[in-house]
PDB file of C-alpha atoms in Angstrom:
ATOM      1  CA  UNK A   1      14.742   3.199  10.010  1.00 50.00           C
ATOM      2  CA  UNK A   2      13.283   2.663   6.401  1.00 52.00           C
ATOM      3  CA  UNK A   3      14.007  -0.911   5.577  1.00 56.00           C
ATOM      4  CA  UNK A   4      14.339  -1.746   1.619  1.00 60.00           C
ATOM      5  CA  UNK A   5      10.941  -3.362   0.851  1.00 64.00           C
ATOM      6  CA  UNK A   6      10.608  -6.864  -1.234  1.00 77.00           C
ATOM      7  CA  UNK A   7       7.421  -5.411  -2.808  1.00 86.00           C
ATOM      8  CA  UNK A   8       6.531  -3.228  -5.403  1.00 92.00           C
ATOM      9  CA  UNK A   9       5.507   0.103  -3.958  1.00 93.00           C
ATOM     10  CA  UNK A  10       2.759   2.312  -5.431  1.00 95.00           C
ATOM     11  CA  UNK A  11       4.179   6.007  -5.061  1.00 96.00           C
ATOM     12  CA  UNK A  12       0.471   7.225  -6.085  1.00 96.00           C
ATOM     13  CA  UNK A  13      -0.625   5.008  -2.552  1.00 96.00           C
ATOM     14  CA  UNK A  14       2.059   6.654  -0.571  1.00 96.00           C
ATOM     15  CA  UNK A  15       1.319   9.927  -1.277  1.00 97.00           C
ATOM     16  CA  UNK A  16      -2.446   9.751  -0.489  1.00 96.00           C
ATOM     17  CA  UNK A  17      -1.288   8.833   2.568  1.00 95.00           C
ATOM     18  CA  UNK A  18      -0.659  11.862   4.140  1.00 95.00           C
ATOM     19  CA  UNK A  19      -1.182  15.482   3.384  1.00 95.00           C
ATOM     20  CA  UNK A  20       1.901  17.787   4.996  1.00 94.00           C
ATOM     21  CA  UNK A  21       3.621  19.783   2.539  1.00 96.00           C
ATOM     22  CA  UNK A  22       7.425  19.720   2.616  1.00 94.00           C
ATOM     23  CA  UNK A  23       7.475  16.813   4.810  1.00 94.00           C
ATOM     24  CA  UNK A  24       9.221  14.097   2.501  1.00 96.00           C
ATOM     25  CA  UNK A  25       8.520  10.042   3.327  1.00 96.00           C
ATOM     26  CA  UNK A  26      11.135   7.705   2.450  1.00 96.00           C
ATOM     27  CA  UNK A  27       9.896   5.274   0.632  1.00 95.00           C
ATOM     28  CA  UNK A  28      12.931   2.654   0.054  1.00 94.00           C
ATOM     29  CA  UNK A  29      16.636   3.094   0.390  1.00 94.00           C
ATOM     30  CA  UNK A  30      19.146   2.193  -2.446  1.00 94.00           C
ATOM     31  CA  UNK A  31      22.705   1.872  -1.292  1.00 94.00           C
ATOM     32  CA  UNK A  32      23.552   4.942   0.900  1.00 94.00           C
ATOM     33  CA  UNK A  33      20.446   6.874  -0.696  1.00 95.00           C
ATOM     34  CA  UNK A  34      17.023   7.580   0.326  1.00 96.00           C
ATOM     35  CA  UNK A  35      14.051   7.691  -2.162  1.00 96.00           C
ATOM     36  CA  UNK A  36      12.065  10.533  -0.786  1.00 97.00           C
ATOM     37  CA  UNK A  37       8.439  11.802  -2.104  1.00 98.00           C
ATOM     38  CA  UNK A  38       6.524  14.876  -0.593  1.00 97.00           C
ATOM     39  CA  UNK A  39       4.319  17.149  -1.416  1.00 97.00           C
ATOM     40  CA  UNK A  40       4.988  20.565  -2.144  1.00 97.00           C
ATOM     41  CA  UNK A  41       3.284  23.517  -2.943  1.00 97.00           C
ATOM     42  CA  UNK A  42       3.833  27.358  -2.196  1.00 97.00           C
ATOM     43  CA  UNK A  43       7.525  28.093  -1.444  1.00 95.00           C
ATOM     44  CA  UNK A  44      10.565  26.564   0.383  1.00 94.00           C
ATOM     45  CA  UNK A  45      13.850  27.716   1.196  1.00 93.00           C
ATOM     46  CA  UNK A  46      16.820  29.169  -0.418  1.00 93.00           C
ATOM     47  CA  UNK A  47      19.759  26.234   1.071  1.00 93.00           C
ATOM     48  CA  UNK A  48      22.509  24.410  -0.402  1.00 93.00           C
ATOM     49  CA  UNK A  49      24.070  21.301   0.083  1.00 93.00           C
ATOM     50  CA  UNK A  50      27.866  21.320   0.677  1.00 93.00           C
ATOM     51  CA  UNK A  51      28.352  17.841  -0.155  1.00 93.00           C
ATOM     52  CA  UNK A  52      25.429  16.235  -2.273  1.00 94.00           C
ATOM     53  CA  UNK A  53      23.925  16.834  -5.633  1.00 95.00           C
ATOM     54  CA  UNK A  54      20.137  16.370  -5.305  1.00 95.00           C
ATOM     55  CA  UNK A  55      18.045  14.912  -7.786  1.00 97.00           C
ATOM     56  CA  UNK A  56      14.029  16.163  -8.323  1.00 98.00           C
ATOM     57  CA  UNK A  57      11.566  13.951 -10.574  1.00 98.00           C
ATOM     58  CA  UNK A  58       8.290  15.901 -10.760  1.00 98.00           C
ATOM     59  CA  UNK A  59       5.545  12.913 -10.733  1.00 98.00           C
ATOM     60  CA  UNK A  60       2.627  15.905 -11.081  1.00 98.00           C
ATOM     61  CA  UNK A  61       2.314  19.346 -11.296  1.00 98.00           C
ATOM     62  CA  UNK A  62       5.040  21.724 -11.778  1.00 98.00           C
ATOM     63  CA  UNK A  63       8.128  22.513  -9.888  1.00 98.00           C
ATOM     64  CA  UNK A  64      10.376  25.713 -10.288  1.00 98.00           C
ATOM     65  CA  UNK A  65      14.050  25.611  -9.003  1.00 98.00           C
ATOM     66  CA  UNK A  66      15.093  29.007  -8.181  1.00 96.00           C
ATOM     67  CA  UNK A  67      19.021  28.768  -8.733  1.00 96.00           C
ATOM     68  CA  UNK A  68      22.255  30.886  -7.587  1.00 91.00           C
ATOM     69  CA  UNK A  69      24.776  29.867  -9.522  1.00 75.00           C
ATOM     70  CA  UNK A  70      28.197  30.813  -7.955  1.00 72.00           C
ATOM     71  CA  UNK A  71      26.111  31.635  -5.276  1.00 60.00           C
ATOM     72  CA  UNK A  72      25.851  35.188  -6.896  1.00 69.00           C
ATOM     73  CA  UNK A  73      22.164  36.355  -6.348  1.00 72.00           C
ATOM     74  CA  UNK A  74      22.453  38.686  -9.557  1.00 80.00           C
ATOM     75  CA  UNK A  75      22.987  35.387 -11.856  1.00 82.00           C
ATOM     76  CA  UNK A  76      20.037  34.066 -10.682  1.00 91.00           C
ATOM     77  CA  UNK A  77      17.712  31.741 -12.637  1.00 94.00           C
ATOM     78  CA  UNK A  78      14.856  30.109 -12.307  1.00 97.00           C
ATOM     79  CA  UNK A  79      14.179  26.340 -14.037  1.00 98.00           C
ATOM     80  CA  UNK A  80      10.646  24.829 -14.454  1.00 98.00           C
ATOM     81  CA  UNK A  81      10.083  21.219 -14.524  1.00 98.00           C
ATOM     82  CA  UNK A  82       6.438  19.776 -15.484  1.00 98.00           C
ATOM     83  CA  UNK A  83       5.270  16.468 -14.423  1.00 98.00           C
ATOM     84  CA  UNK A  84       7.753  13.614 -15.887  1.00 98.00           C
ATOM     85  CA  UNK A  85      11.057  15.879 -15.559  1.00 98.00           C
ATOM     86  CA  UNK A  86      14.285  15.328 -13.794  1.00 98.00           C
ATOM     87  CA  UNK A  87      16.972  18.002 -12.536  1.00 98.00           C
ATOM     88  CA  UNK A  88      19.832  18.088 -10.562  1.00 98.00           C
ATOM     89  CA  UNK A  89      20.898  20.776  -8.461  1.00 96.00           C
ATOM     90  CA  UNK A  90      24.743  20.501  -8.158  1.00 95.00           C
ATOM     91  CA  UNK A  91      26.179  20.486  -4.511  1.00 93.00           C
ATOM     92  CA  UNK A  92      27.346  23.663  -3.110  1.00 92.00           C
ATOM     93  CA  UNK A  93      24.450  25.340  -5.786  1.00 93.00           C
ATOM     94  CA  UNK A  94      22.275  27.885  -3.420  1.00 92.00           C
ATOM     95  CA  UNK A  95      18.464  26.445  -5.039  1.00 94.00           C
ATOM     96  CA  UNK A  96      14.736  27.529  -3.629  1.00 95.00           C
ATOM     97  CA  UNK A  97      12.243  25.101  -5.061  1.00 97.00           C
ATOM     98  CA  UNK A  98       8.599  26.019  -5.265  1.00 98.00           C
ATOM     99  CA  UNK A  99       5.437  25.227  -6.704  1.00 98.00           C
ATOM    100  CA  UNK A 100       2.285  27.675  -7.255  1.00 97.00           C
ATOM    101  CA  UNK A 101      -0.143  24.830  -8.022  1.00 98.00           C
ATOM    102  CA  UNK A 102       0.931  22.361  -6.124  1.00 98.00           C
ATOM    103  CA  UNK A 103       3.769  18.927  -7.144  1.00 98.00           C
ATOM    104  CA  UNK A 104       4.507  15.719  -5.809  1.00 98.00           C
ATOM    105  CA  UNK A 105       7.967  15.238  -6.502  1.00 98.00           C
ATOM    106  CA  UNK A 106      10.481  12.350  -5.881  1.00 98.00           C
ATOM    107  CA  UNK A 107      13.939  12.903  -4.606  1.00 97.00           C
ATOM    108  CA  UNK A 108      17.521  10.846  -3.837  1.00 94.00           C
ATOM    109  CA  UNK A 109      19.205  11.899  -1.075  1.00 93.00           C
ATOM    110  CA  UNK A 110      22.074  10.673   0.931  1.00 95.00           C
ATOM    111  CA  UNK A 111      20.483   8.940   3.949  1.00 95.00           C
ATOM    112  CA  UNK A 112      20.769  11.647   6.905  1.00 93.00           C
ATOM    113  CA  UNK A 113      20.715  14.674   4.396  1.00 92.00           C
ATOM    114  CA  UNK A 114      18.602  17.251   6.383  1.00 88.00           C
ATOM    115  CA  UNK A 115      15.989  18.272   3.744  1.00 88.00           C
ATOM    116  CA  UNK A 116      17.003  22.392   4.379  1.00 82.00           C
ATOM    117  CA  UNK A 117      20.508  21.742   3.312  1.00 81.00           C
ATOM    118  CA  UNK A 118      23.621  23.065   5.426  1.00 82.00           C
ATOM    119  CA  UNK A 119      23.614  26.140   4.879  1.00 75.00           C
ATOM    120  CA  UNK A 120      19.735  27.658   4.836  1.00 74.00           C
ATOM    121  CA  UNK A 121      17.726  30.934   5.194  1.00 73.00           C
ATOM    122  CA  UNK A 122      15.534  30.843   8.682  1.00 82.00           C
ATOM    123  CA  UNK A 123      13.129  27.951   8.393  1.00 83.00           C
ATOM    124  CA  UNK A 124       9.489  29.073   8.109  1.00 81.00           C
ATOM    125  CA  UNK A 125       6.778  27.010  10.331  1.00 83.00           C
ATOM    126  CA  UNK A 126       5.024  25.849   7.039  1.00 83.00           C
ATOM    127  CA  UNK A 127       8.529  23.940   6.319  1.00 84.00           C
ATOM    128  CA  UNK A 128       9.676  21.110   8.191  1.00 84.00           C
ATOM    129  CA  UNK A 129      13.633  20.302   8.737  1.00 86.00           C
ATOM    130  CA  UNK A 130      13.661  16.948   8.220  1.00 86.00           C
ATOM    131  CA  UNK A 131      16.293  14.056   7.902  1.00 88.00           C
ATOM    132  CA  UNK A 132      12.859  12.479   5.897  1.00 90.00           C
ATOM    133  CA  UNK A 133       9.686   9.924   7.824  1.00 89.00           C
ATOM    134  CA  UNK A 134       9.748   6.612   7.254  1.00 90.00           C
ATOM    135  CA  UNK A 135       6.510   5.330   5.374  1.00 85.00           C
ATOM    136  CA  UNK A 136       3.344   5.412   7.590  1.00 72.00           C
ATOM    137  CA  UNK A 137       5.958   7.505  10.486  1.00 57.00           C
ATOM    138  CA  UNK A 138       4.455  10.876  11.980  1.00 51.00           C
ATOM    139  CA  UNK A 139       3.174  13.803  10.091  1.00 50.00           C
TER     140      UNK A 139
END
């Protein structure tokens, strides 16, 4: 369990810490909520989260969210978020993030929100299902 630290932590530090892609660390906890960074590059998923907005903050790089409004796959859009952006993808909102260059990005999550959502597409080896590691946990 990720305890909530009494120190300042470096995110720049964490993430030179390991290499996996799609493999988010917790970093801290506020309330019921994990802060999460990972890596990410290539693509992930299409999933949705019944019960849980998610929030993205792009600390580098460039992330594109791949949305389904409605869940229709013919009102499909795609957003792009540079380094210093936030978005949220509304709960229930099918979403497929991705990242040609490579991001690290920062996420809040409900503590114990599996990081492929409830309802996902077949996971792909390069993707981990993942509840999150706590800081310095396995790779």
């Amino acid at each position: 369990m990720t305890r909530v630290r009494n120190e300042p932590i470096e995110l720049r530090a964490v993430l030179d810490s390991f290499a996996e892609l799609w493999s988010p660390r917790i970093v801290t906890r506020v309330n019921d909520y994990d802060v999460r960074v990972a890596r990410v590059e290539g693509e992930h998923i299409w999933h949705a989260h019944d019960d849980t907005d998610e929030f993205f903050l792009v600390l580098d790089g460039e992330l594109l969210i791949a949305l389904r409004d409605g869940g229709d796959p013919a009102a499909e859009r795609t957003v792009a978020l540079p380094a210093g952006s936030v978005f949220v993808v509304p709960r229930g909102t099918e979403h497929k993030p991705s990242s040609p260059a490579g991001a690290s990005i920062l996420m809040f999550e409900p503590t114990g929100t599996l990081s492929v959502g409830d309802r996902h597409e077949a996971v792909p080896s390069h993707i981990e299902a993942t509840t999150g590691h706590a800081l310095g946990g396995p790779a």
